[in-house]
PDB file of C-alpha atoms in Angstrom:
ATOM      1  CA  UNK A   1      54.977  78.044  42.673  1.00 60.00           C
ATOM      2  CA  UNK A   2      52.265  78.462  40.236  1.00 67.00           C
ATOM      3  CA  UNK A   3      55.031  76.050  37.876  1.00 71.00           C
ATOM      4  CA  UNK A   4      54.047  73.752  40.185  1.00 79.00           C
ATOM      5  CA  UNK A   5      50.680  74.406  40.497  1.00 75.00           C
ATOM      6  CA  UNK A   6      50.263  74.436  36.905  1.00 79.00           C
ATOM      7  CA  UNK A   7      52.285  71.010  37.509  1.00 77.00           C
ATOM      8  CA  UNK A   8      49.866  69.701  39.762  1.00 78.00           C
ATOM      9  CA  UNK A   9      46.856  70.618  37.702  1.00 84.00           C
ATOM     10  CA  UNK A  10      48.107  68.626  35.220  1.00 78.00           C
ATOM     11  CA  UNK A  11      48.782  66.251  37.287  1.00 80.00           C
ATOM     12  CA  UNK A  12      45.506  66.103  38.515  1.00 85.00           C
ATOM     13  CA  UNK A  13      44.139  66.619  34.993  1.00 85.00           C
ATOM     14  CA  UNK A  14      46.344  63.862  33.955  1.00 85.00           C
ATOM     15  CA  UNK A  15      44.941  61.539  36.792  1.00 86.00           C
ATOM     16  CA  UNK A  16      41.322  62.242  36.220  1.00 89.00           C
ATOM     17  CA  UNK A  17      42.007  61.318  32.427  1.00 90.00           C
ATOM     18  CA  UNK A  18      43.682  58.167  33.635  1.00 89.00           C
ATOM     19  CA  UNK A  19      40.547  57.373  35.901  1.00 87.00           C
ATOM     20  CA  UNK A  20      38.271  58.049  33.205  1.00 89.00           C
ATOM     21  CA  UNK A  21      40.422  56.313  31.147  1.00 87.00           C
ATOM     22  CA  UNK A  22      40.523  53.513  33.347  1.00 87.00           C
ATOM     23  CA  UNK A  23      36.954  53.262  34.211  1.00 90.00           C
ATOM     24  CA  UNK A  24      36.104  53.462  30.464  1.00 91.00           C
ATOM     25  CA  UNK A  25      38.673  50.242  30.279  1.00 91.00           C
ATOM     26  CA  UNK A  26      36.326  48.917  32.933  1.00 88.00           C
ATOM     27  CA  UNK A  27      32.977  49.139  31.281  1.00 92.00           C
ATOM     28  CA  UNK A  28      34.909  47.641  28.091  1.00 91.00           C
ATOM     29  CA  UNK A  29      35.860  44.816  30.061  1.00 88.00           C
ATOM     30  CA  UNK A  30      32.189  44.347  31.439  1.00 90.00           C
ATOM     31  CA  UNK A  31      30.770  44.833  27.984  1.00 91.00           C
ATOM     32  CA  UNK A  32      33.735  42.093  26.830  1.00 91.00           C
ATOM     33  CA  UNK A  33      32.408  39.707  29.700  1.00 88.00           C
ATOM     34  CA  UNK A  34      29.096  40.388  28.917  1.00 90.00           C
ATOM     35  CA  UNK A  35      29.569  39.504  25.167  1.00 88.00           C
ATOM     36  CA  UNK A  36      31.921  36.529  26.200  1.00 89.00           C
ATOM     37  CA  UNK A  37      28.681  35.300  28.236  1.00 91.00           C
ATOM     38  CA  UNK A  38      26.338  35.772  25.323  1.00 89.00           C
ATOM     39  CA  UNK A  39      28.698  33.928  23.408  1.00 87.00           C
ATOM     40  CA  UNK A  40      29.054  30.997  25.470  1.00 88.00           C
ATOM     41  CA  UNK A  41      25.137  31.216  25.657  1.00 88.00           C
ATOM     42  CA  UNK A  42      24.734  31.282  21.892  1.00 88.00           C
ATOM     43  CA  UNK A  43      27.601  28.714  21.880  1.00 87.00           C
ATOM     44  CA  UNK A  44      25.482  26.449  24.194  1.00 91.00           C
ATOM     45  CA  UNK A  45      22.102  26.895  22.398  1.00 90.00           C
ATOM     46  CA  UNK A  46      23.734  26.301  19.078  1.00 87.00           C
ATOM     47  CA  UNK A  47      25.257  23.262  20.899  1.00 88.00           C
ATOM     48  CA  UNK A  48      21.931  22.071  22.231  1.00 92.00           C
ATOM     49  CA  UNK A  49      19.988  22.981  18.283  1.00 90.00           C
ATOM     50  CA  UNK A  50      23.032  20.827  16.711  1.00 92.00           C
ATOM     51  CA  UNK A  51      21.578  17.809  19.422  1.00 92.00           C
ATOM     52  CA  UNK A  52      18.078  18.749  18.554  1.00 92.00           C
ATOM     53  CA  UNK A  53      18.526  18.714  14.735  1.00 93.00           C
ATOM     54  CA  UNK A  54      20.983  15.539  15.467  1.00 91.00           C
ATOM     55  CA  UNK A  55      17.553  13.841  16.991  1.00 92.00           C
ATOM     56  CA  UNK A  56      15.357  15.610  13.665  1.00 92.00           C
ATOM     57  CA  UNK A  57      17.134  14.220  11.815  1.00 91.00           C
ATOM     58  CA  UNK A  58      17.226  10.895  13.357  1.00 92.00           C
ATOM     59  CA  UNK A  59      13.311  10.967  13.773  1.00 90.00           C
ATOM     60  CA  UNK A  60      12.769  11.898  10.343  1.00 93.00           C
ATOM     61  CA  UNK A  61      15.050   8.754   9.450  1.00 91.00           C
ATOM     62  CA  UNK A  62      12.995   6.747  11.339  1.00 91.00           C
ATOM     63  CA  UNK A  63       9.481   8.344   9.729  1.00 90.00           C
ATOM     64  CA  UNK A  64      11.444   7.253   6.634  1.00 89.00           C
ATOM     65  CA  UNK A  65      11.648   3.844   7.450  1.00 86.00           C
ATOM     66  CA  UNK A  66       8.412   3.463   8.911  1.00 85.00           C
ATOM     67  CA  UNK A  67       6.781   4.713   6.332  1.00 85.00           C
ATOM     68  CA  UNK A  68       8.734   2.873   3.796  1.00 85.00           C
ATOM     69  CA  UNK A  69       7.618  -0.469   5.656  1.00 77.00           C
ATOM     70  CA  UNK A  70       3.740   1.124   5.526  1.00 78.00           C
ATOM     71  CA  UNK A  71       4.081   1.525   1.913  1.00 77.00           C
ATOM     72  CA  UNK A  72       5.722  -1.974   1.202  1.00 76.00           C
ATOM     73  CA  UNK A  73       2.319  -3.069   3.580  1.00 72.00           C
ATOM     74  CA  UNK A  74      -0.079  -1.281   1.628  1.00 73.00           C
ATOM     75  CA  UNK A  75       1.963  -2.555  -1.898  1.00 73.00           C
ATOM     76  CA  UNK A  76       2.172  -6.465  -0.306  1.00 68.00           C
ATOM     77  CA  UNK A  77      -1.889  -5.926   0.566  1.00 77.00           C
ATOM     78  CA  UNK A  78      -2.697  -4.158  -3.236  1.00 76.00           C
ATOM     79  CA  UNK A  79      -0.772  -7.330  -4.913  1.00 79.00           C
ATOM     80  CA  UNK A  80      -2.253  -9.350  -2.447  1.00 79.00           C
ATOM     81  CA  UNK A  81      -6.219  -8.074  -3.329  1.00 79.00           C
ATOM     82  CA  UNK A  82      -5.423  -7.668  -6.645  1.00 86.00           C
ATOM     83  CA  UNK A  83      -4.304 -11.744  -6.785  1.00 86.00           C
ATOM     84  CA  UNK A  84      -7.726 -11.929  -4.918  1.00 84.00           C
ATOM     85  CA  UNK A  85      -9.485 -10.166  -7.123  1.00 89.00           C
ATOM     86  CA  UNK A  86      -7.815 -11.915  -9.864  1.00 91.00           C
ATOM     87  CA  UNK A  87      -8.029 -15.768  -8.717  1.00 90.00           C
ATOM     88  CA  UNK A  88     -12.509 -14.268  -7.626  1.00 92.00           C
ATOM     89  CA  UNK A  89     -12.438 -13.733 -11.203  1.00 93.00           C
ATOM     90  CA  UNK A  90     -11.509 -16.952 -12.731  1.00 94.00           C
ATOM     91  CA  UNK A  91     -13.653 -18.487 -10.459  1.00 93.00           C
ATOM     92  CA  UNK A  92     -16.440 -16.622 -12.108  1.00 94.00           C
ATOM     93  CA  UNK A  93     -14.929 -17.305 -15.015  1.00 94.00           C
ATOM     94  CA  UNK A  94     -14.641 -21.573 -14.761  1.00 94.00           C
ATOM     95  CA  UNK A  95     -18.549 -21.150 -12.994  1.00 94.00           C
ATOM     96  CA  UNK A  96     -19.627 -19.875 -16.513  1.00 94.00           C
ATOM     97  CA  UNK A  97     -17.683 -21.941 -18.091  1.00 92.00           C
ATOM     98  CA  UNK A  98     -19.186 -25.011 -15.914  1.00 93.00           C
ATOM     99  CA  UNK A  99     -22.882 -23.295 -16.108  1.00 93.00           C
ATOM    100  CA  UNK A 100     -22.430 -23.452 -19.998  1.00 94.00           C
ATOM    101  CA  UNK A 101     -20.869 -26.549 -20.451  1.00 93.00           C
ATOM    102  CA  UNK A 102     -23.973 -28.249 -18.355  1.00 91.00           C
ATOM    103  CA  UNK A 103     -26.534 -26.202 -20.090  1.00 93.00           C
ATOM    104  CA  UNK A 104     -24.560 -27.705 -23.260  1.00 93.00           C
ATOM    105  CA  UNK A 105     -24.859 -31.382 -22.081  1.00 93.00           C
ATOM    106  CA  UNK A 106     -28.186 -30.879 -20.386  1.00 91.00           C
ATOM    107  CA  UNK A 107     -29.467 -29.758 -24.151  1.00 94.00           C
ATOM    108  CA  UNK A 108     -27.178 -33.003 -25.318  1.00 92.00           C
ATOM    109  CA  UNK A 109     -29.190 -35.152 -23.033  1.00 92.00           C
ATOM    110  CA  UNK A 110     -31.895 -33.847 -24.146  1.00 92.00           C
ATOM    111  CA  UNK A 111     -31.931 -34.502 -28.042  1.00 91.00           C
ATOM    112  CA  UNK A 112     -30.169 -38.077 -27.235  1.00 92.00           C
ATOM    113  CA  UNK A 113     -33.563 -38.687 -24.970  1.00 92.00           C
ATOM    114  CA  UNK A 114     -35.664 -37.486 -27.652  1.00 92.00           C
ATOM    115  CA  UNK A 115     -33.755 -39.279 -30.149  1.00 92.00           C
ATOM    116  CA  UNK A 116     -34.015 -42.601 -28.006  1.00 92.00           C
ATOM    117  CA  UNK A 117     -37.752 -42.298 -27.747  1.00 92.00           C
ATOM    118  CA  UNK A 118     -37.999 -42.136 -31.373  1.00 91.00           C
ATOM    119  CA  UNK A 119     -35.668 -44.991 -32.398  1.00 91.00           C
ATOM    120  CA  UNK A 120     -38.052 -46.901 -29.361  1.00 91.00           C
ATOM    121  CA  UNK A 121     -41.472 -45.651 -31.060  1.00 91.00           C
ATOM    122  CA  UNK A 122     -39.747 -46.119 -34.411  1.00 90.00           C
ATOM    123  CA  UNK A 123     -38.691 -50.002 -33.213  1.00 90.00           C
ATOM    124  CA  UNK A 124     -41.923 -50.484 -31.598  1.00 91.00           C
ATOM    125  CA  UNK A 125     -43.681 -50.027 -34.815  1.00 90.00           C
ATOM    126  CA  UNK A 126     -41.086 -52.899 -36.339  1.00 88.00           C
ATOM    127  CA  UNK A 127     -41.563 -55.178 -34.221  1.00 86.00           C
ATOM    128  CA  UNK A 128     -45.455 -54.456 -34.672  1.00 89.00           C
ATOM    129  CA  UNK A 129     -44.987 -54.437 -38.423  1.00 89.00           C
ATOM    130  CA  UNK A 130     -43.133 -57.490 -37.919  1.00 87.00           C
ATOM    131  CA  UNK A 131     -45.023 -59.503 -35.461  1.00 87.00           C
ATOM    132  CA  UNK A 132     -48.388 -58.428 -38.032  1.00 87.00           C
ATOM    133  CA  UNK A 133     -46.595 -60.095 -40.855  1.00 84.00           C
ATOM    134  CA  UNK A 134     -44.995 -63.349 -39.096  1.00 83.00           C
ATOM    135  CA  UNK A 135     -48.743 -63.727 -37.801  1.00 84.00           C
ATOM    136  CA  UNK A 136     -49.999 -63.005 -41.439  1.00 85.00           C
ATOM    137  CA  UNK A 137     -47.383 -65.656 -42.605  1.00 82.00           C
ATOM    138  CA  UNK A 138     -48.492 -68.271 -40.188  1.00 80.00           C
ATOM    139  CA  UNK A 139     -51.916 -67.873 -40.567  1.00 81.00           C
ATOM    140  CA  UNK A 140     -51.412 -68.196 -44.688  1.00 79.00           C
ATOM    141  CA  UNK A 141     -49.165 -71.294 -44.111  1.00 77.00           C
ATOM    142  CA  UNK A 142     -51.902 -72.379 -42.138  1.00 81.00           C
ATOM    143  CA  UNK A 143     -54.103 -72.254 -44.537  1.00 81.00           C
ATOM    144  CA  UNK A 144     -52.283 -73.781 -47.192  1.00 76.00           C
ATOM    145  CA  UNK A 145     -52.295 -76.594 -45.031  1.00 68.00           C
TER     146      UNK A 145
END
């Protein structure tokens, strides 16, 4: 009997190894399906930062373009004031230009007027001179009459 005893103890030995054994497979499995569940987690947040980088990335194409057509804005209005500021200047430039051209004439004017009242005084005097001496040659034809 005790060979079956000693059978039955290692039976039971053999048994409480197996449920051990067993309920060691069962907290493996748990851990597995605890890891599979973190995993499909991760796997879901990675899916959902893939559609959030997908829409970065979509954004930052859009800042892109935006901010390309701001810049081609701010260019157009810089060539825009500087053609301003370029056609303000030649303005300036033709009022000199106009300023000095009648401050030219006005000193043209000027000398001809001057130059007219002389030839006048100057003619006035002829005709003086000459009226003096027709009346000086009348008067001695006169006489001689």
């Amino acid at each position: 009997m005790q060979g079956e005893a000693e059978v039955y103890e290692d039976a039971i030995e053999v048994s409480q190894m197996e449920a051990k054994l067993v309920e060691k497979e069962a907290m493996v499995l748990k851990k597995e399906a605890e890891l599979t569940q973190k995993a499909a987690g991760v796997a879901q947040k990675d899916g959902q930062l893939m559609r959030t980088q997908a829409k970065l990335t979509e954004d930052q194409a859009e800042l892109r373009r935006r901010s390309e057509l701001v810049d081609t804005g701010m260019i157009l209005t810089a060539e825009q004031l500087q053609s301003l500021r370029t056609a303000q200047k030649e303005v300036k430039d033709l009022e000199i230009a106009r300023d000095t051209t009648l401050a030219v004439h006005d000193t043209k004017i000027a000398d001809l007027e001057s130059r007219l009242r002389l030839y006048r005084e100057e003619r006035e005097e002829t005709v003086k001179q000459y009226e003096a001496a027709r009346e000086s040659l009348v008067a001695g034809v006169i006489m001689e009459q």
